[in-house]
Amino acid sequence: MSRLENLLGAFALALTDRLLGAGPAAPGSVSERAALVTLHAHADRPVSWLGSVLGLTSSGVTRLVDRLVAGGWVARTPGSDARSRQLTLNAAGRDQARAVLRARAEAMAGAVRGL
């Protein structure tokens, strides 16, 4: 591996750490932040869609959605059939998603400023 490849790999790992750590204190988990940002970009999607995008099992996405609903960021609404539910960010969820995106942008700007 060349020195440049090694430096780029180290930079990518450091940047990933900064981006994963970026964001407001709540919601606390990386999965919750990812879900909020994903739902902000793709409104009114089914629970199963969110699970596949985030690589979660059915039970995992259900627990995640339960936390988002309990946090007051997401509402479940009827889906296309009796078994499915759509996810909609409410005002607090949209605010939280925008805060996560701002924190990520600040982390990225700080990382590339020295380049």
Coordinates of C-alpha atoms in Angstrom, one line a residue:
M1 CA 0.0 0.0 0.0
S2 CA 1.3 3.4 -0.9
R3 CA 1.7 6.3 1.5
L4 CA -1.1 8.2 -0.2
E5 CA -3.5 5.2 0.0
N6 CA -2.6 4.8 3.7
L7 CA -3.2 8.5 4.4
L8 CA -6.5 8.4 2.5
G9 CA -7.6 5.4 4.5
A10 CA -6.7 7.0 7.8
F11 CA -8.5 10.2 6.8
A12 CA -11.6 8.2 5.8
L13 CA -11.7 6.4 9.2
A14 CA -11.3 9.7 11.1
L15 CA -14.0 11.3 9.0
T16 CA -16.4 8.4 9.6
D17 CA -15.7 8.7 13.4
R18 CA -16.4 12.5 13.3
L19 CA -19.6 12.0 11.3
L20 CA -20.9 9.2 13.5
G21 CA -20.2 11.3 16.5
A22 CA -21.8 14.5 15.1
G23 CA -25.2 15.5 16.1
P24 CA -27.2 16.6 19.1
A25 CA -27.3 14.6 22.3
A26 CA -30.8 13.3 21.6
P27 CA -31.6 11.1 19.9
G28 CA -28.5 9.3 21.2
S29 CA -28.0 6.4 18.9
V30 CA -26.5 6.4 15.5
S31 CA -29.5 4.4 14.2
E32 CA -32.0 7.0 15.5
R33 CA -30.1 9.8 13.8
A34 CA -29.8 7.8 10.6
A35 CA -33.6 7.0 10.7
L36 CA -34.5 10.7 11.2
V37 CA -32.3 11.9 8.4
T38 CA -33.5 9.2 6.1
L39 CA -37.2 10.0 6.8
H40 CA -36.5 13.7 6.4
A41 CA -35.1 13.0 2.9
H42 CA -37.8 10.4 2.0
A43 CA -41.1 11.3 3.7
D44 CA -44.0 9.0 4.4
R45 CA -42.3 5.6 3.9
P46 CA -43.3 2.3 5.3
V47 CA -41.6 0.8 8.4
S48 CA -40.3 -2.1 6.3
W49 CA -38.7 0.3 3.8
L50 CA -36.8 2.1 6.6
G51 CA -35.7 -1.3 8.0
S52 CA -34.3 -2.3 4.6
V53 CA -32.5 1.0 4.0
L54 CA -30.9 0.8 7.5
G55 CA -30.2 -2.9 7.2
L56 CA -32.3 -3.8 10.2
T57 CA -34.4 -6.9 10.9
S58 CA -38.1 -6.6 11.3
S59 CA -37.9 -6.6 15.1
G60 CA -34.9 -4.2 15.0
V61 CA -36.8 -1.6 13.0
T62 CA -39.9 -2.0 15.1
R63 CA -37.8 -1.3 18.3
L64 CA -36.2 1.7 16.5
V65 CA -39.5 3.1 15.4
D66 CA -40.9 2.6 18.9
R67 CA -38.1 4.7 20.3
L68 CA -38.6 7.4 17.6
V69 CA -42.4 7.5 18.4
A70 CA -41.7 7.6 22.2
G71 CA -39.2 10.5 21.6
G72 CA -41.9 12.5 19.9
W73 CA -40.2 12.7 16.5
V74 CA -42.2 10.3 14.4
A75 CA -45.9 9.3 13.9
R76 CA -47.2 6.0 12.6
T77 CA -50.0 6.4 10.1
P78 CA -52.0 3.7 8.2
G79 CA -50.2 2.2 5.3
S80 CA -51.3 0.7 2.0
D81 CA -52.9 -2.3 3.7
A82 CA -54.1 -3.3 7.1
R83 CA -50.7 -4.7 8.2
S84 CA -48.4 -1.8 7.1
R85 CA -47.7 1.5 8.7
Q86 CA -46.2 4.7 7.2
L87 CA -43.8 6.8 9.1
T88 CA -44.1 10.6 9.1
L89 CA -41.7 13.0 10.8
N90 CA -43.5 15.6 12.9
A91 CA -42.2 19.1 13.5
A92 CA -39.9 18.0 16.3
G93 CA -38.6 15.2 14.1
R94 CA -37.9 17.5 11.2
D95 CA -36.1 19.9 13.6
Q96 CA -34.0 17.1 15.0
A97 CA -33.1 15.8 11.5
R98 CA -32.0 19.3 10.4
A99 CA -29.9 19.5 13.6
V100 CA -28.2 16.2 12.8
L101 CA -27.6 17.4 9.2
R102 CA -26.1 20.7 10.4
A103 CA -23.8 18.9 12.9
R104 CA -22.7 16.5 10.1
A105 CA -22.0 19.5 7.8
E106 CA -20.0 21.2 10.5
A107 CA -18.0 18.0 11.1
M108 CA -17.3 17.6 7.4
A109 CA -16.3 21.3 7.0
G110 CA -13.9 20.9 10.0
A111 CA -12.4 17.8 8.5
V112 CA -11.7 19.2 5.1
R113 CA -10.7 22.7 6.2
G114 CA -7.1 21.6 6.6
L115 CA -6.9 20.2 3.1

